[in-house]
Coordinates of C-alpha atoms in Angstrom, one line a residue:
M1 CA 78.6 128.8 115.2
K2 CA 81.2 128.4 118.7
K3 CA 82.3 125.6 119.2
K4 CA 82.4 123.5 122.5
F5 CA 84.8 121.4 123.6
L6 CA 84.3 118.5 126.2
A7 CA 87.8 117.6 128.3
L8 CA 88.0 114.4 127.0
G9 CA 90.7 111.7 127.2
L10 CA 91.4 111.9 123.9
A11 CA 94.4 110.4 121.1
F12 CA 93.4 111.8 117.5
A13 CA 95.0 111.1 114.5
M14 CA 93.9 112.3 110.5
V15 CA 94.8 110.1 107.9
V16 CA 95.6 111.5 104.5
S17 CA 95.3 108.2 102.0
M18 CA 96.2 108.9 98.1
T19 CA 95.3 106.7 95.2
A20 CA 95.3 106.9 91.5
C21 CA 91.5 108.3 91.0
G22 CA 89.5 109.1 88.4
E23 CA 88.1 112.3 86.6
G24 CA 86.8 115.8 88.5
E25 CA 87.8 117.9 91.1
T26 CA 86.6 116.9 94.7
Q27 CA 85.7 120.4 97.5
V28 CA 87.2 119.7 101.0
A29 CA 84.6 118.2 103.0
T30 CA 84.4 118.9 106.9
V31 CA 84.6 116.1 109.2
T32 CA 81.3 114.1 110.6
A33 CA 80.5 112.0 113.9
T34 CA 80.0 109.3 112.0
P35 CA 82.2 106.5 111.4
T36 CA 83.1 105.3 107.8
P37 CA 85.3 102.4 108.2
G38 CA 88.4 102.4 105.7
V39 CA 91.1 104.7 105.0
V40 CA 91.7 103.0 101.4
A41 CA 90.4 105.1 98.5
S42 CA 89.3 102.5 95.6
V43 CA 90.7 102.8 91.9
T44 CA 87.7 104.2 89.7
A45 CA 90.3 104.5 86.9
T46 CA 93.3 104.8 85.7
P47 CA 94.8 107.4 85.0
T48 CA 96.4 109.2 81.8
P49 CA 100.1 110.7 83.2
T50 CA 100.1 114.2 81.9
P51 CA 103.7 115.7 81.2
T52 CA 104.3 118.9 83.0
A53 CA 107.0 121.2 84.2
A54 CA 107.7 124.0 86.4
A55 CA 104.4 125.0 86.0
V56 CA 102.7 122.1 88.3
R57 CA 102.1 124.6 91.4
A58 CA 101.8 128.2 89.4
N59 CA 98.2 128.7 90.5
Y60 CA 99.4 127.4 94.3
V61 CA 98.9 130.1 97.3
K62 CA 101.2 129.6 100.2
P63 CA 99.4 131.1 103.2
Q64 CA 101.1 133.8 105.1
A65 CA 101.6 132.1 108.5
A66 CA 101.3 128.6 109.8
S67 CA 101.5 126.9 112.7
V68 CA 104.1 124.5 111.6
D69 CA 106.2 125.0 108.1
F70 CA 108.9 123.5 108.3
E71 CA 111.1 126.1 107.6
D72 CA 113.5 125.3 111.0
G73 CA 114.2 121.9 109.7
S74 CA 113.0 120.8 113.0
L75 CA 111.2 117.0 112.3
S76 CA 111.1 115.8 116.6
F77 CA 107.6 116.5 117.0
V78 CA 106.7 114.0 114.2
K79 CA 106.9 110.1 114.1
M80 CA 105.4 107.3 112.1
Y81 CA 102.9 105.3 113.6
L82 CA 103.6 101.5 113.3
K83 CA 101.1 99.6 114.8
Q84 CA 98.8 99.2 111.9
A85 CA 98.7 96.1 110.0
N86 CA 99.1 97.4 106.5
A87 CA 101.2 100.3 108.3
S88 CA 104.9 100.7 106.9
D89 CA 107.9 102.9 107.7
A90 CA 109.0 105.5 105.3
A91 CA 111.6 108.2 104.5
L92 CA 111.1 111.1 106.3
E93 CA 113.2 114.4 105.2
I94 CA 113.3 118.2 105.1
A95 CA 112.9 118.7 101.7
T96 CA 112.2 122.1 99.2
L97 CA 109.2 122.7 97.8
D98 CA 108.3 125.8 95.4
N99 CA 111.1 127.5 97.1
S100 CA 110.0 126.7 100.5
K101 CA 110.9 123.9 102.8
A102 CA 108.5 121.0 103.8
L103 CA 108.2 117.5 105.2
K104 CA 109.1 114.6 102.7
V105 CA 107.4 111.5 102.7
T106 CA 108.9 108.4 100.7
R107 CA 107.2 105.0 101.2
T108 CA 109.9 101.7 101.9
N109 CA 107.1 99.8 100.9
T110 CA 104.8 100.4 98.4
S111 CA 102.0 97.6 99.1
K112 CA 101.6 99.4 102.8
V113 CA 100.8 102.7 104.6
P114 CA 103.0 105.3 106.1
F115 CA 101.1 106.6 108.9
V116 CA 103.0 110.3 109.2
A117 CA 101.9 111.5 112.9
F118 CA 102.2 114.9 114.7
D119 CA 102.1 115.3 118.2
V120 CA 99.6 118.2 118.9
K121 CA 99.3 118.7 122.2
G122 CA 103.0 119.4 122.2
L123 CA 103.4 121.1 119.9
L124 CA 100.5 123.8 121.0
G125 CA 100.4 123.2 125.0
E126 CA 97.2 121.5 126.3
E127 CA 95.3 124.6 126.9
A128 CA 96.3 125.9 123.6
A129 CA 96.2 122.3 121.9
A130 CA 92.4 122.3 123.4
K131 CA 90.8 125.5 121.8
V132 CA 91.7 123.7 118.2
A133 CA 88.7 124.1 116.6
Q134 CA 90.4 123.3 112.8
V135 CA 93.6 122.1 111.1
D136 CA 94.0 123.4 107.4
F137 CA 97.4 122.1 105.9
T138 CA 98.7 121.2 101.8
I139 CA 99.2 118.1 99.9
A140 CA 101.5 118.0 97.3
T141 CA 102.8 114.9 95.2
E142 CA 105.5 114.3 93.0
H143 CA 106.5 111.4 90.8
A144 CA 110.2 110.1 90.0
D145 CA 109.1 110.3 86.4
G146 CA 108.0 114.3 86.5
K147 CA 105.1 113.6 85.2
F148 CA 102.1 114.7 86.9
Y149 CA 99.0 111.8 88.0
P150 CA 95.9 112.6 89.6
T151 CA 95.3 111.3 92.3
E152 CA 92.8 111.3 95.8
G153 CA 93.0 110.2 99.6
N154 CA 91.2 110.5 102.6
V155 CA 91.2 111.4 105.5
T156 CA 90.8 110.0 109.2
A157 CA 89.9 111.2 112.5
W158 CA 90.7 109.0 115.5
Y159 CA 90.6 110.3 119.3
T160 CA 89.3 108.6 122.8
D161 CA 85.9 109.5 124.3
A162 CA 85.5 110.3 127.4
D163 CA 85.1 106.4 128.2
G164 CA 88.6 105.9 126.9
K165 CA 87.5 104.0 124.2
R166 CA 88.9 105.1 120.7
V167 CA 86.2 106.5 118.2
E168 CA 87.0 107.3 114.4
N169 CA 85.6 109.2 111.9
N170 CA 86.4 110.2 108.2
L171 CA 87.2 113.3 105.3
E172 CA 83.7 112.1 103.7
G173 CA 84.1 112.5 100.3
G174 CA 87.8 112.7 100.9
W175 CA 90.3 114.7 99.3
S176 CA 92.1 115.3 95.8
V177 CA 94.6 116.3 93.3
Y178 CA 92.7 115.9 90.0
L179 CA 94.9 119.1 88.0
A180 CA 98.4 119.8 87.8
N181 CA 97.5 122.8 88.4
R182 CA 96.2 122.8 91.8
N183 CA 99.5 120.6 93.1
P184 CA 100.0 121.5 95.9
K185 CA 95.9 122.0 97.7
N186 CA 95.0 123.0 100.9
I187 CA 93.5 120.3 102.9
T188 CA 90.6 121.8 105.6
Y189 CA 89.4 119.0 108.5
T190 CA 87.3 120.5 110.9
V191 CA 87.0 119.0 114.4
P192 CA 83.7 117.9 115.4
E193 CA 81.9 118.6 118.3
G194 CA 82.7 117.2 121.6
C195 CA 86.1 116.4 120.2
S196 CA 89.5 117.7 121.5
F197 CA 93.4 117.8 120.9
G198 CA 93.5 118.3 124.6
T199 CA 94.8 115.1 125.7
D200 CA 97.7 113.0 124.0
G201 CA 96.5 114.8 120.9
T202 CA 97.6 113.7 117.9
F203 CA 97.3 114.0 114.0
M204 CA 98.4 111.6 111.4
I205 CA 98.7 112.0 107.8
T206 CA 99.1 109.2 106.0
L207 CA 99.9 108.1 102.1
T208 CA 98.0 104.7 101.3
G209 CA 99.6 102.7 98.1
D210 CA 100.4 103.8 94.7
V211 CA 98.1 102.2 91.6
D212 CA 100.6 102.2 89.1
P213 CA 104.0 101.5 90.8
A214 CA 105.9 103.0 88.2
A215 CA 104.4 106.7 89.3
S216 CA 106.1 106.1 92.7
A217 CA 104.6 109.0 94.3
S218 CA 106.2 111.6 96.6
F219 CA 104.3 112.6 98.9
Y220 CA 104.7 116.5 100.8
I221 CA 103.3 117.9 103.7
D222 CA 103.7 121.7 104.5
D223 CA 101.6 124.8 106.2
I224 CA 99.9 122.7 109.2
C225 CA 97.6 125.5 110.4
F226 CA 96.0 124.4 113.7
I227 CA 93.3 127.2 114.2
D228 CA 91.2 127.8 116.9
D229 CA 87.6 128.6 116.6
K230 CA 87.7 132.9 116.4
G231 CA 89.9 132.0 113.4
V232 CA 94.0 132.8 114.9
V233 CA 96.2 130.7 114.0
L234 CA 98.1 129.1 117.1
R235 CA 102.1 129.0 117.4
A236 CA 103.3 125.8 117.5
D237 CA 106.9 125.1 119.0
T238 CA 108.8 122.8 117.0
S239 CA 111.4 121.8 119.2
V240 CA 109.2 119.5 121.3
A241 CA 110.0 115.8 121.5
F242 CA 106.9 113.3 119.9
T243 CA 105.2 112.5 122.9
A244 CA 103.5 108.9 122.0
P245 CA 99.7 108.9 123.7
A246 CA 98.0 105.1 124.6
G247 CA 97.8 103.0 122.2
F248 CA 100.0 104.9 119.5
E249 CA 103.1 102.1 120.3
N250 CA 103.1 98.4 119.5
T251 CA 103.7 97.0 123.3
G252 CA 104.9 93.3 124.8
H253 CA 105.8 90.6 123.1
D254 CA 105.6 90.2 119.3
N255 CA 103.3 87.3 118.1
N256 CA 105.1 86.5 115.5
L257 CA 108.3 85.2 117.6
L258 CA 108.6 82.7 120.2
Y259 CA 109.1 82.9 123.9
V260 CA 112.7 82.5 124.3
N261 CA 114.2 81.9 127.6
N262 CA 118.2 82.1 129.1
E263 CA 119.2 83.6 126.1
T264 CA 123.0 84.7 125.4
V265 CA 124.3 86.9 123.2
L266 CA 127.1 85.9 120.4
D267 CA 130.4 88.3 121.1
G268 CA 131.3 89.7 118.1
F269 CA 127.8 88.5 115.7
A270 CA 127.7 92.3 114.9
V271 CA 128.3 92.3 111.0
S272 CA 127.2 93.8 107.5
A273 CA 127.8 93.0 103.8
G274 CA 126.5 93.5 100.5
G275 CA 123.8 91.7 98.4
W276 CA 124.7 87.7 98.4
A277 CA 127.9 88.6 100.5
Q278 CA 128.1 86.6 103.9
A279 CA 129.7 87.8 108.0
G280 CA 129.6 86.3 111.1
I281 CA 132.4 84.7 113.4
D282 CA 134.4 82.1 114.6
L283 CA 132.5 79.7 116.4
T284 CA 133.6 79.2 120.6
D285 CA 133.5 76.0 122.2
E286 CA 131.0 78.0 124.8
Q287 CA 128.9 79.5 122.2
R288 CA 128.6 76.1 120.0
A289 CA 127.3 74.3 123.3
L290 CA 124.3 77.3 123.4
I291 CA 123.4 75.2 120.1
K292 CA 121.5 72.1 120.4
P293 CA 118.3 70.5 120.2
G294 CA 115.5 72.8 121.5
S295 CA 117.3 76.1 121.4
V296 CA 116.7 79.3 119.6
I297 CA 118.6 82.1 117.7
T298 CA 117.3 85.2 117.5
I299 CA 118.6 87.5 114.9
S300 CA 118.0 91.5 115.3
Y301 CA 118.6 92.7 111.6
K302 CA 118.2 95.5 108.2
C303 CA 117.6 93.7 104.8
A304 CA 115.1 94.5 102.5
D305 CA 113.6 90.9 103.2
P306 CA 114.9 88.6 105.9
V307 CA 118.6 87.1 106.2
W308 CA 119.3 83.8 106.7
M309 CA 122.6 82.0 107.9
V310 CA 125.8 80.1 106.0
A311 CA 127.5 77.1 108.1
I312 CA 131.3 76.7 107.6
G313 CA 132.9 73.5 108.4
D314 CA 133.2 69.9 108.1
N315 CA 129.6 69.0 107.9
P316 CA 129.5 65.8 106.1
K317 CA 126.7 67.1 103.5
G318 CA 128.8 69.9 102.7
G319 CA 132.0 72.7 103.8
W320 CA 129.4 75.4 103.5
L321 CA 125.8 75.1 103.4
R322 CA 123.2 77.8 103.6
G323 CA 120.3 77.4 105.8
I324 CA 117.5 78.1 103.6
D325 CA 115.7 77.1 100.4
Q326 CA 118.1 77.4 97.4
G327 CA 115.1 77.2 95.1
T328 CA 112.9 79.7 97.1
F329 CA 114.7 81.8 99.4
V330 CA 112.2 81.6 101.4
P331 CA 113.6 81.6 105.0
K332 CA 111.6 78.6 107.2
A333 CA 111.4 80.7 110.7
Y334 CA 110.1 83.1 112.7
V335 CA 109.8 86.7 111.4
G336 CA 108.6 90.0 113.7
A337 CA 106.1 92.0 112.3
D338 CA 108.6 95.1 112.1
G339 CA 110.3 93.2 110.3
G340 CA 114.3 93.6 111.6
T341 CA 113.8 90.1 113.9
I342 CA 114.0 86.9 112.7
Q343 CA 113.8 83.0 115.2
Y344 CA 115.4 80.3 113.4
T345 CA 114.9 77.2 115.8
Y346 CA 117.6 74.4 116.0
E347 CA 114.9 71.8 114.4
Q348 CA 114.2 74.2 111.4
L349 CA 117.9 74.5 111.0
V350 CA 118.4 70.6 111.0
E351 CA 116.0 70.3 107.7
F352 CA 119.6 71.8 106.1
W353 CA 122.3 71.2 108.0
G354 CA 121.3 67.7 110.0
E355 CA 121.1 66.6 113.3
G356 CA 123.7 67.3 115.3
F357 CA 125.2 69.7 113.0
E358 CA 126.6 71.9 115.8
S359 CA 129.5 69.6 116.2
H360 CA 130.2 70.5 112.7
I361 CA 130.1 73.8 112.6
S362 CA 133.7 76.1 112.8
T363 CA 132.0 79.5 111.5
L364 CA 128.6 81.0 110.9
Q365 CA 127.5 83.7 109.2
C366 CA 124.1 85.8 107.8
E367 CA 123.3 86.4 103.9
G368 CA 120.7 88.5 102.4
K369 CA 119.2 88.8 98.9
S370 CA 120.5 92.9 99.1
D371 CA 122.9 94.8 101.4
W372 CA 122.1 93.9 104.8
E373 CA 123.5 94.7 108.7
V374 CA 122.8 92.2 112.0
Y375 CA 123.1 94.4 114.9
E376 CA 122.7 91.1 117.0
V377 CA 123.0 87.6 117.2
K378 CA 121.1 85.8 120.3
V379 CA 121.0 81.9 121.3
G380 CA 118.4 80.8 124.1
T381 CA 116.0 77.5 125.2
A382 CA 112.7 78.1 123.1
S383 CA 109.6 78.2 125.4
E384 CA 105.8 77.3 125.1
F385 CA 105.2 80.2 126.8
G386 CA 102.7 82.4 124.2
G387 CA 101.2 85.6 123.4
F388 CA 97.6 85.3 125.4
S389 CA 94.2 86.0 124.4
E390 CA 92.0 86.1 126.7
K391 CA 88.0 84.8 127.3
L392 CA 87.8 85.8 131.3
E393 CA 89.2 86.9 134.4
I394 CA 88.0 84.3 137.5
P395 CA 86.3 86.7 140.3
G396 CA 88.1 86.1 142.9
M397 CA 90.9 84.3 142.3
A398 CA 93.2 87.4 143.6
V399 CA 94.2 85.6 146.6
S400 CA 97.7 85.0 148.9
A401 CA 98.9 82.1 151.5
G402 CA 102.1 81.5 153.1
G403 CA 104.0 78.2 151.3
W404 CA 102.2 74.6 151.7
A405 CA 99.2 76.3 151.7
Q406 CA 95.6 76.9 149.1
A407 CA 93.2 79.4 149.2
G408 CA 90.8 80.0 145.9
V409 CA 87.4 80.2 145.0
E410 CA 84.4 78.0 143.9
L411 CA 83.8 77.8 140.2
T412 CA 80.2 78.9 138.5
D413 CA 78.9 76.8 135.5
E414 CA 79.4 80.1 133.2
I415 CA 82.9 79.6 134.3
R416 CA 83.2 75.6 133.6
A417 CA 81.7 76.0 130.6
L418 CA 84.3 77.9 129.2
I419 CA 87.3 75.2 131.1
K420 CA 87.4 72.9 127.4
P421 CA 89.9 71.5 125.6
G422 CA 92.5 73.6 123.6
C423 CA 92.0 76.8 126.4
V424 CA 94.9 77.6 128.7
F425 CA 94.6 79.1 131.9
Q426 CA 97.5 82.0 132.4
V427 CA 98.2 82.8 136.5
E428 CA 100.3 86.0 137.6
Y429 CA 102.2 85.6 140.5
K430 CA 104.7 86.3 143.1
C431 CA 106.3 83.6 144.5
D432 CA 109.9 82.0 144.5
A433 CA 108.5 79.5 142.1
P434 CA 105.8 79.0 140.0
V435 CA 102.4 78.5 141.7
W436 CA 100.3 75.4 140.8
F437 CA 96.1 74.5 140.9
V438 CA 94.3 72.1 143.4
A439 CA 91.3 70.9 142.4
I440 CA 88.6 70.2 144.6
G441 CA 85.4 68.4 143.8
D442 CA 83.8 64.4 142.9
N443 CA 86.5 63.9 140.3
P444 CA 86.4 59.8 140.1
K445 CA 90.1 60.1 140.5
G446 CA 90.0 62.3 144.0
G447 CA 88.5 64.8 145.7
W448 CA 91.8 66.7 146.7
L449 CA 93.7 66.8 143.6
R450 CA 97.6 68.9 142.8
A451 CA 98.1 69.8 139.3
I452 CA 102.0 69.2 139.6
D453 CA 104.2 66.3 139.9
Q454 CA 104.6 65.4 143.7
S455 CA 107.9 64.2 143.5
T456 CA 109.6 66.9 142.5
F457 CA 107.2 69.8 142.7
E458 CA 108.6 71.5 139.2
T459 CA 105.8 72.9 137.6
C460 CA 104.5 71.4 134.2
G461 CA 103.1 74.8 133.2
S462 CA 105.1 77.4 130.8
V463 CA 106.6 80.0 132.7
S464 CA 107.1 83.4 131.1
P465 CA 110.9 84.5 130.5
E466 CA 110.9 87.7 132.9
G467 CA 109.4 85.3 135.5
G468 CA 105.5 86.3 137.3
V469 CA 103.5 84.6 134.9
V470 CA 102.9 80.6 134.3
Q471 CA 100.5 79.1 131.8
Y472 CA 98.9 75.8 131.9
T473 CA 97.3 74.2 128.9
Y474 CA 93.6 72.0 129.5
E475 CA 95.8 69.3 128.0
Q476 CA 98.5 69.5 130.8
L477 CA 96.2 69.6 133.8
A478 CA 94.1 67.0 132.2
E479 CA 97.3 64.5 133.0
F480 CA 96.3 65.1 136.6
W481 CA 92.8 65.2 136.4
G482 CA 92.1 63.4 133.7
D483 CA 90.0 64.1 130.4
G484 CA 86.7 65.8 131.7
F485 CA 88.4 66.7 134.7
E486 CA 85.9 70.3 134.1
Q487 CA 82.6 68.8 135.1
Y488 CA 84.0 67.6 138.4
L489 CA 85.0 70.7 139.5
G490 CA 83.8 72.5 142.8
T491 CA 86.6 74.9 143.9
L492 CA 90.2 76.0 142.4
Q493 CA 92.7 76.9 144.1
C494 CA 96.5 77.8 144.1
E495 CA 99.2 76.6 145.7
G496 CA 103.5 77.2 146.5
K497 CA 106.2 76.1 147.7
A498 CA 106.2 79.5 149.4
D499 CA 104.8 82.2 150.6
W500 CA 102.5 83.2 147.2
E501 CA 100.2 85.7 145.9
V502 CA 98.5 85.3 142.9
Y503 CA 97.0 88.4 141.0
S504 CA 94.5 87.2 138.7
V505 CA 93.4 83.5 137.1
K506 CA 92.4 83.8 133.1
I507 CA 91.0 81.5 131.1
G508 CA 92.2 81.8 127.4
K509 CA 93.5 81.0 124.3
V510 CA 97.5 81.0 123.0
I511 CA 98.7 83.0 120.1
K512 CA 101.1 80.9 118.4
P513 CA 103.4 81.9 116.3
S514 CA 103.5 80.4 112.7
Y515 CA 106.7 80.3 110.0
N516 CA 106.7 80.0 106.0
N517 CA 104.0 82.8 106.2
T518 CA 101.8 83.1 102.6
A519 CA 99.6 86.1 102.5
I520 CA 96.5 85.0 100.4
D521 CA 96.3 87.2 97.4
G522 CA 93.1 89.6 97.4
M523 CA 92.0 89.1 101.1
A524 CA 92.3 93.1 101.6
V525 CA 88.7 93.6 101.4
S526 CA 86.2 95.6 103.0
A527 CA 82.3 95.4 103.8
G528 CA 79.6 96.4 105.9
G529 CA 78.2 94.5 108.6
W530 CA 76.8 91.0 108.7
A531 CA 77.8 91.8 104.5
Q532 CA 80.9 88.9 103.0
A533 CA 84.0 89.9 100.9
G534 CA 86.5 87.7 99.8
V535 CA 88.2 85.4 97.0
E536 CA 88.3 82.3 95.3
L537 CA 91.2 80.3 96.6
T538 CA 93.9 79.4 94.0
A539 CA 95.3 75.1 94.4
E540 CA 98.6 76.6 95.7
T541 CA 96.4 78.6 98.3
K542 CA 94.4 75.3 99.4
A543 CA 98.0 73.4 99.6
L544 CA 98.8 75.4 102.3
I545 CA 96.0 74.7 104.3
K546 CA 96.7 71.5 106.3
P547 CA 96.6 70.0 109.8
G548 CA 98.8 72.3 112.0
C549 CA 98.4 75.2 109.9
V550 CA 96.8 78.6 111.2
F551 CA 95.6 82.0 109.4
N552 CA 96.1 85.1 110.9
V553 CA 93.9 87.9 109.9
S554 CA 94.1 91.8 110.6
Y555 CA 91.5 93.5 110.1
K556 CA 89.7 96.5 111.8
C557 CA 86.1 95.7 113.1
D558 CA 84.7 96.4 116.7
S559 CA 85.2 93.0 117.4
P560 CA 87.1 90.4 115.6
V561 CA 85.7 89.1 112.1
W562 CA 85.2 84.9 110.7
F563 CA 84.9 83.5 107.9
V564 CA 82.3 82.3 105.2
A565 CA 83.2 78.7 103.3
I566 CA 82.0 78.5 99.7
G567 CA 82.0 75.4 97.7
D568 CA 80.6 71.7 97.8
N569 CA 81.5 70.8 101.4
P570 CA 79.2 67.5 102.5
L571 CA 78.1 69.8 105.8
G572 CA 76.6 72.8 103.4
G573 CA 77.8 75.0 100.6
W574 CA 77.7 78.8 102.7
L575 CA 79.4 77.6 106.0
R576 CA 80.2 80.4 109.1
A577 CA 82.7 79.3 110.9
I578 CA 81.3 80.9 114.3
D579 CA 78.9 80.2 116.8
Q580 CA 75.8 81.2 115.8
G581 CA 74.3 81.1 118.6
T582 CA 76.5 83.6 120.5
F583 CA 78.5 84.8 117.1
E584 CA 81.5 84.6 120.0
T585 CA 85.1 83.9 118.0
C586 CA 86.3 80.8 118.3
G587 CA 90.1 82.5 117.3
A588 CA 92.8 83.5 119.8
V589 CA 92.6 87.2 119.5
D590 CA 95.5 90.4 120.0
A591 CA 92.6 92.8 120.0
E592 CA 95.2 95.7 120.8
N593 CA 96.9 95.1 117.0
G594 CA 93.9 93.9 115.4
M595 CA 94.5 90.4 114.9
V596 CA 92.7 87.1 115.4
Q597 CA 93.9 84.0 114.8
Y598 CA 92.3 81.0 113.7
T599 CA 93.8 77.1 113.6
Y600 CA 92.8 74.7 111.3
E601 CA 91.4 72.3 114.0
E602 CA 89.5 75.2 115.2
L603 CA 87.8 75.2 111.5
V604 CA 87.1 72.0 111.0
Q605 CA 84.9 72.1 113.8
F606 CA 82.7 73.8 111.7
W607 CA 83.9 72.6 108.4
G608 CA 84.9 69.2 108.8
E609 CA 88.3 67.1 108.5
G610 CA 89.7 67.8 105.2
F611 CA 87.6 70.8 104.8
E612 CA 89.9 72.5 102.7
Q613 CA 89.2 69.7 99.3
Y614 CA 85.8 71.1 99.1
L615 CA 86.6 75.2 100.0
G616 CA 86.3 77.1 96.4
T617 CA 86.3 80.6 98.5
L618 CA 87.4 82.3 100.9
Q619 CA 85.1 84.9 102.9
C620 CA 85.0 87.4 105.9
E621 CA 82.8 88.8 107.6
G622 CA 81.6 90.7 111.3
K623 CA 78.9 92.1 113.1
A624 CA 79.9 95.7 111.8
N625 CA 81.2 97.6 109.5
W626 CA 84.9 95.9 109.2
E627 CA 87.8 95.8 107.2
V628 CA 90.8 93.2 106.6
Y629 CA 93.5 94.1 105.9
S630 CA 95.5 90.6 105.2
V631 CA 95.0 86.6 105.3
V632 CA 98.5 84.7 106.3
I633 CA 98.5 81.4 106.2
G634 CA 101.6 79.8 108.5
Q635 CA 102.5 77.1 110.0
T636 CA 103.2 76.4 114.0
K637 CA 105.7 74.0 115.5

């Protein structure tokens, strides 16, 4: 039957996962319109290696024509997708496979997943991309020891529907390469009814893990055929550059890192060295003056593990001092999600170098466990500004006025209910200086109250490094309006020193950067809606759970997952960490990147003070099919 295509806004991804498998040969299935959670194939058995030689691919028949055959050596239309929590980078190269050129994917991190993306709209053009009814391609695997290992995987498609929502589909039954004489193997993906590559069309093939790390499979992709509903293989322009569709790339600030104001680059600190070797610069007086309480040193680097710093000088603690625990060589620092940025606060370095260490440093160096390169080192001042998790935008607060004039709205009961300890107000504005709030109501402290020091009119809020956004915590406002001020708040207004305009006022929470991050082993789990999965916690993991810590959960689900605690808690042996009246999360959500953060104090609301001593098993749960990639415990400053 002739397939009908709708003109939909589309971001389409095809994900091929690869793991060790059991016995038998599985036929290629077409994608259905029913989402199936998860892209990582599970292990059904430990494979027995089968030695092979040149005859491994003897039965493979190469297609006569393909849209992309890699013979021209071009890779400009290919890009790694790194946004998903379990995604990792990979080395991409054109390699020879059976006297034919193919794309070879070599993982750089065997515990994570390389997502290899192809720009279909760019390759085919919008009109031809919309005609694609089927995609054929070949998969081949190769192992470092020269032997054949049975493998299986999955294919997942994601695209944007007419409402702008991303929808996922999976290749039912997945794909498999079980036999040595069927490697490479042809894989077929059939575009489901109502889907189109015509807008922002992207096609992704993904390798998800080797069960046996010793196998170290490389992943080959070749002979990609984009086929229309008449069976015609469409021609591709492989000279195009990859154009990322909406939602493909990480945007904005990395919530693993601190916001930093007034950064200065340390000249000359672009250095490199081998493992356990050091390189750096002699500091000038001007550079030393930047390093002081409240400062942050941000390092952009390349290394398999985070780099650390070495201080050389006349420090009473020693003339040569590492800024790291030499028992573990795990940095006490904020590490970026991309693994290429690390931040050390002055206070973290004091632990190793002592108070006032900056006066004793003559040379500052970097060091790493393996070959490393540092591209840039900057010093600035830590900001209290943070990544924002929005609960609600206050309607009607897009207002403006002249200097020292006020404008705002009367608050509803629903809005007042969101104003409570721990919440944050985020104001997007235009003015020469940050705007502040004015509270009007029946507050015992006064009927008209500014939230600012009226002797200086300097904001108590945290301003974004670029300006134009200021955040006020409940606790900062309580200094001016008193605890429980929300019950007296009738009208909320803004005010500024000069002509001002407010674009929005939102209520939510701040996502807190964390350091000393430790992943809970075994918490890469999944389940159906209202089902739970997790692990029994070790004594070492429980020791990390204490006041001030945070849990960062990387997940995939229609709404944020939450925790379930199982143990001998006096409050109950099975306890959810969520309001069971609304099932609205208490955590701070980074929806764009699939992360929710729970603070120790938020969990205390459900599990009680000192809950960690009663915690035997920690599980996750969600309203719909869900998958958790990792649960990481960290500390906040």
